Amino acid sequence: MPRPVALITGPTSGIGAGYARRYARDGYDLVLVARDVGRLEQLAGELQSEAGNIELLPADLADAADRDKVSERLAEGVRVLVNNAGFGTSGDFWEADPAQLQKQLDVNVTAVMHLTRAALPAMLDAGAGTVINIASVAGLLPGRGSTYSASKAWVISFSEGLANGLQGTGVGVHAVCPGYVRTEFHSRAGLDMAEVPSFMWLEVDDVVSESLADIAHGKVISIPSAQYKFLVATGRAMPRRLTRLATKRFGSGRGRT
Ligand SMILES: NC(=O)c1ccc[n+]([C@@H]2O[C@H](COP(=O)([O-])OP(=O)(O)OC[C@H]3O[C@@H](n4cnc5c(N)ncnc54)[C@H](OP(=O)(O)O)[C@@H]3O)[C@@H](O)[C@H]2O)c1
């Protein structure tokens, strides 16, 4: 029996590395997609003893030609696609570099759309497949930041619509919405997180295992951890205007795009 294949974007750090380790342990072949070739090779070395075949596919997902390269690999067929690569930026929208904002949209949204579009036909032919899109709590609650939250709201809406359309095909699409996770995300974005209380921080392995348990139960939206489930449920129960006021009060609403 050939091993199932999981293609993971952004596995050189953080949450993506967590999914790569987990799928390696579960006996998958891996296709690892990111820009940093040195870190891709290091990860492949670490996972060699557990995973089957590991393919490295260096790509910048902000680049259309690189996205096409990844799409070609997906069209050959994979069992699992994890659209995880993504980033935030600090500063206010009206001062941000437009080219950087475009890159954010290209990685957080355009790549998710193109890679999912490329993966689905072979999954549908096989009658089996899972697309996991890493969104964020930021996409569920309004008023904190602008382009980043909007990109994650797109991912959630896209995943929910597709999941409905794919019902009964054997192929599932899921959006994972973590809160704050200890990764390189915030330092890469230049965000100062000193004020965030420790109980708000999640660990990568918990996010990965809880999300995969949710997906195994057929949940389209996974919100790992009790504290963020509570936060989202409360935020959604309040009038949107009040939720926006609360996120402005507790998150300032400034200094991040
Ligand atoms: N950490 C959090 O608090 C948090 C919360 C909610 C959602 N998320 C989401 O979780 C996902 C993973 O983030 P993380 O927290 O694990 O961050 P991270 O530690 O900074 O990892 C980001 C990963 O994305 C890859 N990446 C970034 N830009 C890329 C590009 N242009 N092309 C290809 N790969 C690229 C990076 O690889 P290279 O640099 O090697 O290319 C890296 O492997 C993101 O979508 C993020 O929005 C994070």
CSV table of C-alpha atoms and ligand atoms in Angstrom, one decimal:
chain,number,residue,atom,x,y,z
A,1,MET,CA,0.0,0.0,0.0
A,2,PRO,CA,1.5,3.4,-0.9
A,3,ARG,CA,1.6,5.8,2.0
A,4,PRO,CA,-0.8,8.8,2.0
A,5,VAL,CA,0.9,12.1,1.2
A,6,ALA,CA,0.5,15.4,3.2
A,7,LEU,CA,1.7,18.6,1.6
A,8,ILE,CA,2.3,21.3,4.2
A,9,THR,CA,3.1,25.0,3.6
A,10,GLY,CA,5.2,26.8,6.1
A,11,PRO,CA,6.6,23.8,8.0
A,12,THR,CA,10.0,25.5,8.7
A,13,SER,CA,8.6,27.0,11.9
A,14,GLY,CA,5.7,27.1,14.4
A,15,ILE,CA,2.4,25.5,13.7
A,16,GLY,CA,3.4,24.1,10.3
A,17,ALA,CA,6.3,22.3,11.8
A,18,GLY,CA,3.9,20.8,14.3
A,19,TYR,CA,1.7,19.4,11.6
A,20,ALA,CA,4.8,18.1,9.8
A,21,ARG,CA,5.9,16.2,12.9
A,22,ARG,CA,2.4,14.9,13.5
A,23,TYR,CA,1.9,13.6,10.0
A,24,ALA,CA,5.4,12.1,9.9
A,25,ARG,CA,4.5,10.2,13.1
A,26,ASP,CA,1.2,9.1,11.6
A,27,GLY,CA,3.1,7.5,8.7
A,28,TYR,CA,2.5,9.9,5.9
A,29,ASP,CA,4.9,10.8,3.1
A,30,LEU,CA,5.5,14.6,3.2
A,31,VAL,CA,5.9,17.4,0.7
A,32,LEU,CA,7.3,20.4,2.6
A,33,VAL,CA,6.8,23.9,1.1
A,34,ALA,CA,8.6,27.1,2.3
A,35,ARG,CA,11.2,29.6,1.3
A,36,ASP,CA,14.1,28.7,3.7
A,37,VAL,CA,15.9,25.8,2.1
A,38,GLY,CA,18.3,25.3,5.0
A,39,ARG,CA,15.4,24.9,7.5
A,40,LEU,CA,13.5,22.6,5.1
A,41,GLU,CA,16.6,20.4,4.9
A,42,GLN,CA,17.0,20.5,8.7
A,43,LEU,CA,13.4,19.5,9.2
A,44,ALA,CA,13.6,16.7,6.7
A,45,GLY,CA,16.7,15.4,8.6
A,46,GLU,CA,14.8,15.4,11.9
A,47,LEU,CA,11.8,13.6,10.5
A,48,GLN,CA,13.6,11.1,8.3
A,49,SER,CA,13.4,8.2,10.8
A,50,GLU,CA,9.6,8.6,11.2
A,51,ALA,CA,8.2,9.8,7.8
A,52,GLY,CA,8.3,7.8,4.6
A,53,ASN,CA,9.4,9.8,1.6
A,54,ILE,CA,10.1,13.5,2.2
A,55,GLU,CA,10.0,15.9,-0.8
A,56,LEU,CA,11.3,19.4,-0.4
A,57,LEU,CA,9.6,22.0,-2.5
A,58,PRO,CA,11.2,25.4,-1.9
A,59,ALA,CA,8.7,28.2,-2.9
A,60,ASP,CA,7.8,31.7,-2.1
A,61,LEU,CA,4.0,31.7,-2.0
A,62,ALA,CA,3.8,35.4,-2.7
A,63,ASP,CA,5.2,34.6,-6.1
A,64,ALA,CA,2.8,33.4,-8.8
A,65,ALA,CA,5.4,31.2,-10.6
A,66,ASP,CA,6.2,29.5,-7.3
A,67,ARG,CA,2.5,29.0,-6.5
A,68,ASP,CA,2.1,27.3,-9.9
A,69,LYS,CA,5.0,24.9,-9.1
A,70,VAL,CA,3.3,23.9,-5.9
A,71,SER,CA,-0.1,23.6,-7.7
A,72,GLU,CA,1.5,21.2,-10.2
A,73,ARG,CA,2.6,18.9,-7.4
A,74,LEU,CA,-0.8,19.0,-5.8
A,75,ALA,CA,-2.5,18.1,-9.1
A,76,GLU,CA,-0.5,14.8,-9.0
A,77,GLY,CA,-2.5,14.0,-5.9
A,78,VAL,CA,-2.1,14.3,-2.2
A,79,ARG,CA,-4.3,13.0,0.7
A,80,VAL,CA,-3.9,16.1,2.9
A,81,LEU,CA,-3.1,19.7,2.1
A,82,VAL,CA,-2.3,22.0,5.0
A,83,ASN,CA,-2.5,25.7,3.9
A,84,ASN,CA,-0.6,27.0,6.9
A,85,ALA,CA,2.0,29.6,5.6
A,86,GLY,CA,1.0,33.1,6.5
A,87,PHE,CA,2.1,36.2,8.3
A,88,GLY,CA,1.0,39.4,10.0
A,89,THR,CA,2.6,42.8,10.0
A,90,SER,CA,2.9,45.6,12.6
A,91,GLY,CA,2.2,49.3,12.2
A,92,ASP,CA,-1.0,51.0,10.9
A,93,PHE,CA,-2.5,50.2,7.6
A,94,TRP,CA,-2.2,53.8,6.3
A,95,GLU,CA,1.6,53.7,6.9
A,96,ALA,CA,2.3,50.1,5.7
A,97,ASP,CA,4.3,49.4,2.6
A,98,PRO,CA,1.7,48.6,-0.1
A,99,ALA,CA,4.0,45.9,-1.6
A,100,GLN,CA,4.2,44.2,1.8
A,101,LEU,CA,0.4,44.3,2.2
A,102,GLN,CA,0.0,42.8,-1.3
A,103,LYS,CA,2.4,40.0,-0.3
A,104,GLN,CA,0.4,39.3,2.8
A,105,LEU,CA,-2.8,39.0,0.7
A,106,ASP,CA,-0.9,36.7,-1.8
A,107,VAL,CA,0.4,34.3,0.9
A,108,ASN,CA,-2.6,34.4,3.3
A,109,VAL,CA,-5.4,34.4,0.6
A,110,THR,CA,-4.3,33.9,-3.0
A,111,ALA,CA,-2.1,30.9,-2.2
A,112,VAL,CA,-4.9,29.2,-0.2
A,113,MET,CA,-7.3,29.7,-3.1
A,114,HIS,CA,-4.9,28.4,-5.8
A,115,LEU,CA,-3.5,25.5,-3.8
A,116,THR,CA,-6.9,24.3,-2.8
A,117,ARG,CA,-8.2,24.6,-6.4
A,118,ALA,CA,-5.2,22.6,-7.5
A,119,ALA,CA,-5.6,19.8,-4.9
A,120,LEU,CA,-9.3,19.2,-5.1
A,121,PRO,CA,-9.7,17.4,-8.5
A,122,ALA,CA,-7.3,14.5,-7.6
A,123,MET,CA,-8.9,14.3,-4.1
A,124,LEU,CA,-12.4,14.1,-5.7
A,125,ASP,CA,-11.2,11.4,-8.2
A,126,ALA,CA,-9.9,9.4,-5.2
A,127,GLY,CA,-13.0,10.1,-3.2
A,128,ALA,CA,-10.8,11.0,-0.2
A,129,GLY,CA,-8.9,14.0,0.9
A,130,THR,CA,-8.6,16.7,3.6
A,131,VAL,CA,-7.8,20.4,3.2
A,132,ILE,CA,-6.8,22.2,6.4
A,133,ASN,CA,-6.7,25.9,6.2
A,134,ILE,CA,-5.0,27.7,9.1
A,135,ALA,CA,-7.1,30.8,9.8
A,136,SER,CA,-7.3,32.6,13.2
A,137,VAL,CA,-9.5,33.8,15.9
A,138,ALA,CA,-8.7,37.2,14.4
A,139,GLY,CA,-10.9,36.1,11.4
A,140,LEU,CA,-13.9,35.4,13.7
A,141,LEU,CA,-13.9,38.6,15.9
A,142,PRO,CA,-14.0,42.1,14.4
A,143,GLY,CA,-12.0,45.1,15.3
A,144,ARG,CA,-8.4,44.0,15.8
A,145,GLY,CA,-6.1,44.9,12.9
A,146,SER,CA,-7.2,45.2,9.4
A,147,THR,CA,-5.7,43.3,6.4
A,148,TYR,CA,-4.5,40.3,8.5
A,149,SER,CA,-8.0,39.8,10.2
A,150,ALA,CA,-9.7,40.3,6.8
A,151,SER,CA,-7.4,37.7,5.2
A,152,LYS,CA,-8.3,35.1,7.9
A,153,ALA,CA,-12.0,36.0,7.6
A,154,TRP,CA,-11.7,35.2,3.9
A,155,VAL,CA,-10.1,31.8,4.7
A,156,ILE,CA,-12.9,30.9,7.1
A,157,SER,CA,-15.7,32.0,4.8
A,158,PHE,CA,-14.0,30.2,1.9
A,159,SER,CA,-13.6,27.0,3.9
A,160,GLU,CA,-17.2,27.0,5.1
A,161,GLY,CA,-18.6,27.5,1.6
A,162,LEU,CA,-16.4,24.8,0.1
A,163,ALA,CA,-17.1,22.3,2.9
A,164,ASN,CA,-20.9,22.6,2.1
A,165,GLY,CA,-20.3,22.2,-1.6
A,166,LEU,CA,-18.1,19.1,-1.0
A,167,GLN,CA,-20.6,17.3,1.2
A,168,GLY,CA,-20.9,13.6,0.4
A,169,THR,CA,-17.7,13.5,-1.8
A,170,GLY,CA,-15.3,12.1,0.8
A,171,VAL,CA,-13.3,15.3,0.7
A,172,GLY,CA,-13.3,17.7,3.7
A,173,VAL,CA,-12.3,21.3,4.0
A,174,HIS,CA,-11.7,22.7,7.5
A,175,ALA,CA,-10.6,26.1,8.9
A,176,VAL,CA,-8.5,26.0,12.1
A,177,CYS,CA,-8.8,29.2,14.2
A,178,PRO,CA,-6.1,29.4,16.9
A,179,GLY,CA,-5.6,32.3,19.3
A,180,TYR,CA,-2.1,33.3,20.3
A,181,VAL,CA,0.4,30.4,19.7
A,182,ARG,CA,4.0,30.4,20.8
A,183,THR,CA,5.8,30.6,17.4
A,184,GLU,CA,7.9,33.0,15.4
A,185,PHE,CA,4.8,34.7,14.1
A,186,HIS,CA,4.8,37.8,16.4
A,187,SER,CA,8.6,38.4,16.3
A,188,ARG,CA,8.5,38.1,12.5
A,189,ALA,CA,5.6,40.6,12.4
A,190,GLY,CA,7.4,43.0,14.8
A,191,LEU,CA,4.6,42.8,17.3
A,192,ASP,CA,5.2,43.4,21.0
A,193,MET,CA,3.3,40.7,22.9
A,194,ALA,CA,4.6,41.5,26.4
A,195,GLU,CA,1.1,42.5,27.7
A,196,VAL,CA,-0.5,39.2,26.7
A,197,PRO,CA,-1.2,37.2,29.9
A,198,SER,CA,0.3,33.7,29.9
A,199,PHE,CA,-3.1,31.9,30.0
A,200,MET,CA,-3.8,33.3,26.5
A,201,TRP,CA,-0.8,31.5,25.0
A,202,LEU,CA,-1.2,28.1,23.3
A,203,GLU,CA,1.4,25.5,22.5
A,204,VAL,CA,1.8,24.3,18.9
A,205,ASP,CA,1.4,20.6,19.7
A,206,ASP,CA,-1.9,21.3,21.5
A,207,VAL,CA,-3.2,23.3,18.6
A,208,VAL,CA,-2.2,20.5,16.2
A,209,SER,CA,-3.7,17.6,18.2
A,210,GLU,CA,-6.9,19.4,19.1
A,211,SER,CA,-7.5,20.6,15.5
A,212,LEU,CA,-6.9,17.1,14.1
A,213,ALA,CA,-9.3,15.6,16.7
A,214,ASP,CA,-12.0,18.2,15.6
A,215,ILE,CA,-11.4,17.4,12.0
A,216,ALA,CA,-11.7,13.7,12.6
A,217,HIS,CA,-15.1,14.5,14.1
A,218,GLY,CA,-16.1,16.4,11.0
A,219,LYS,CA,-15.9,19.9,12.4
A,220,VAL,CA,-15.6,22.5,9.7
A,221,ILE,CA,-14.4,25.2,12.1
A,222,SER,CA,-11.9,24.2,14.8
A,223,ILE,CA,-11.1,26.6,17.6
A,224,PRO,CA,-8.5,24.9,19.7
A,225,SER,CA,-8.6,25.4,23.5
A,226,ALA,CA,-11.4,26.1,26.0
A,227,GLN,CA,-10.4,29.8,26.6
A,228,TYR,CA,-10.6,30.7,22.9
A,229,LYS,CA,-13.9,28.7,22.4
A,230,PHE,CA,-15.3,30.8,25.3
A,231,LEU,CA,-13.9,34.1,23.9
A,232,VAL,CA,-15.3,33.5,20.4
A,233,ALA,CA,-18.7,32.3,21.7
A,234,THR,CA,-19.0,35.4,23.9
A,235,GLY,CA,-17.9,37.7,21.2
A,236,ARG,CA,-20.4,36.2,18.7
A,237,ALA,CA,-23.2,36.4,21.2
A,238,MET,CA,-22.8,40.1,21.7
A,239,PRO,CA,-24.0,42.7,19.2
A,240,ARG,CA,-21.1,43.2,16.7
A,241,ARG,CA,-20.8,46.8,17.7
A,242,LEU,CA,-20.1,45.8,21.3
A,243,THR,CA,-17.5,43.1,20.2
A,244,ARG,CA,-15.8,45.8,18.2
A,245,LEU,CA,-15.7,48.1,21.2
A,246,ALA,CA,-14.3,45.3,23.4
A,247,THR,CA,-11.5,44.4,21.0
A,248,LYS,CA,-10.7,48.1,20.7
A,249,ARG,CA,-10.6,48.4,24.5
A,250,PHE,CA,-8.5,45.3,25.2
A,251,GLY,CA,-6.5,45.1,21.9
A,252,SER,CA,-6.3,48.8,21.1
A,253,GLY,CA,-7.1,48.1,17.5
A,254,ARG,CA,-3.9,50.0,16.5
A,255,GLY,CA,-0.4,49.0,15.5
A,256,ARG,CA,-1.2,46.0,13.4
A,257,THR,CA,-2.5,45.5,9.9
B,1,LIG,N1,1.2,32.2,16.1
B,1,LIG,C1,-0.1,32.6,16.3
B,1,LIG,O1,-0.4,33.2,17.3
B,1,LIG,C2,-1.1,32.4,15.2
B,1,LIG,C3,-2.5,32.5,15.6
B,1,LIG,C4,-3.5,32.3,14.7
B,1,LIG,C5,-3.1,31.9,13.4
B,1,LIG,N2,-1.8,31.8,13.0
B,1,LIG,C6,-1.5,31.4,11.7
B,1,LIG,O2,-0.8,30.2,11.7
B,1,LIG,C7,0.0,30.1,10.5
B,1,LIG,C8,1.4,29.7,10.9
B,1,LIG,O3,2.0,30.7,11.6
B,1,LIG,P1,3.0,30.5,12.8
B,1,LIG,O4,2.4,31.1,14.0
B,1,LIG,O5,3.5,29.1,12.8
B,1,LIG,O6,4.2,31.5,12.3
B,1,LIG,P2,5.7,31.3,12.0
B,1,LIG,O7,6.4,30.5,13.1
B,1,LIG,O8,6.2,32.6,11.6
B,1,LIG,O9,5.8,30.3,10.7
B,1,LIG,C9,5.3,30.8,9.4
B,1,LIG,C10,5.6,29.8,8.3
B,1,LIG,O10,5.1,30.3,7.1
B,1,LIG,C11,6.2,30.3,6.1
B,1,LIG,N3,6.0,31.4,5.2
B,1,LIG,C12,5.9,32.7,5.5
B,1,LIG,N4,5.8,33.4,4.4
B,1,LIG,C13,6.0,32.6,3.3
B,1,LIG,C14,6.0,32.7,1.9
B,1,LIG,N5,6.0,33.9,1.3
B,1,LIG,N6,6.1,31.6,1.2
B,1,LIG,C15,6.2,30.4,1.7
B,1,LIG,N7,6.2,30.2,3.1
B,1,LIG,C16,6.1,31.3,3.8
B,1,LIG,C17,7.5,30.4,6.9
B,1,LIG,O11,8.5,29.7,6.2
B,1,LIG,P3,9.8,30.4,5.5
B,1,LIG,O12,10.1,31.7,6.2
B,1,LIG,O13,10.8,29.3,5.5
B,1,LIG,O14,9.3,30.7,4.1
B,1,LIG,C18,7.1,29.6,8.2
B,1,LIG,O15,7.4,28.2,8.0
B,1,LIG,C19,-0.2,31.4,9.8
B,1,LIG,O16,-1.1,31.3,8.7
B,1,LIG,C20,-0.7,32.3,10.9
B,1,LIG,O17,-1.4,33.4,10.3
B,1,LIG,C21,-0.8,32.0,13.9
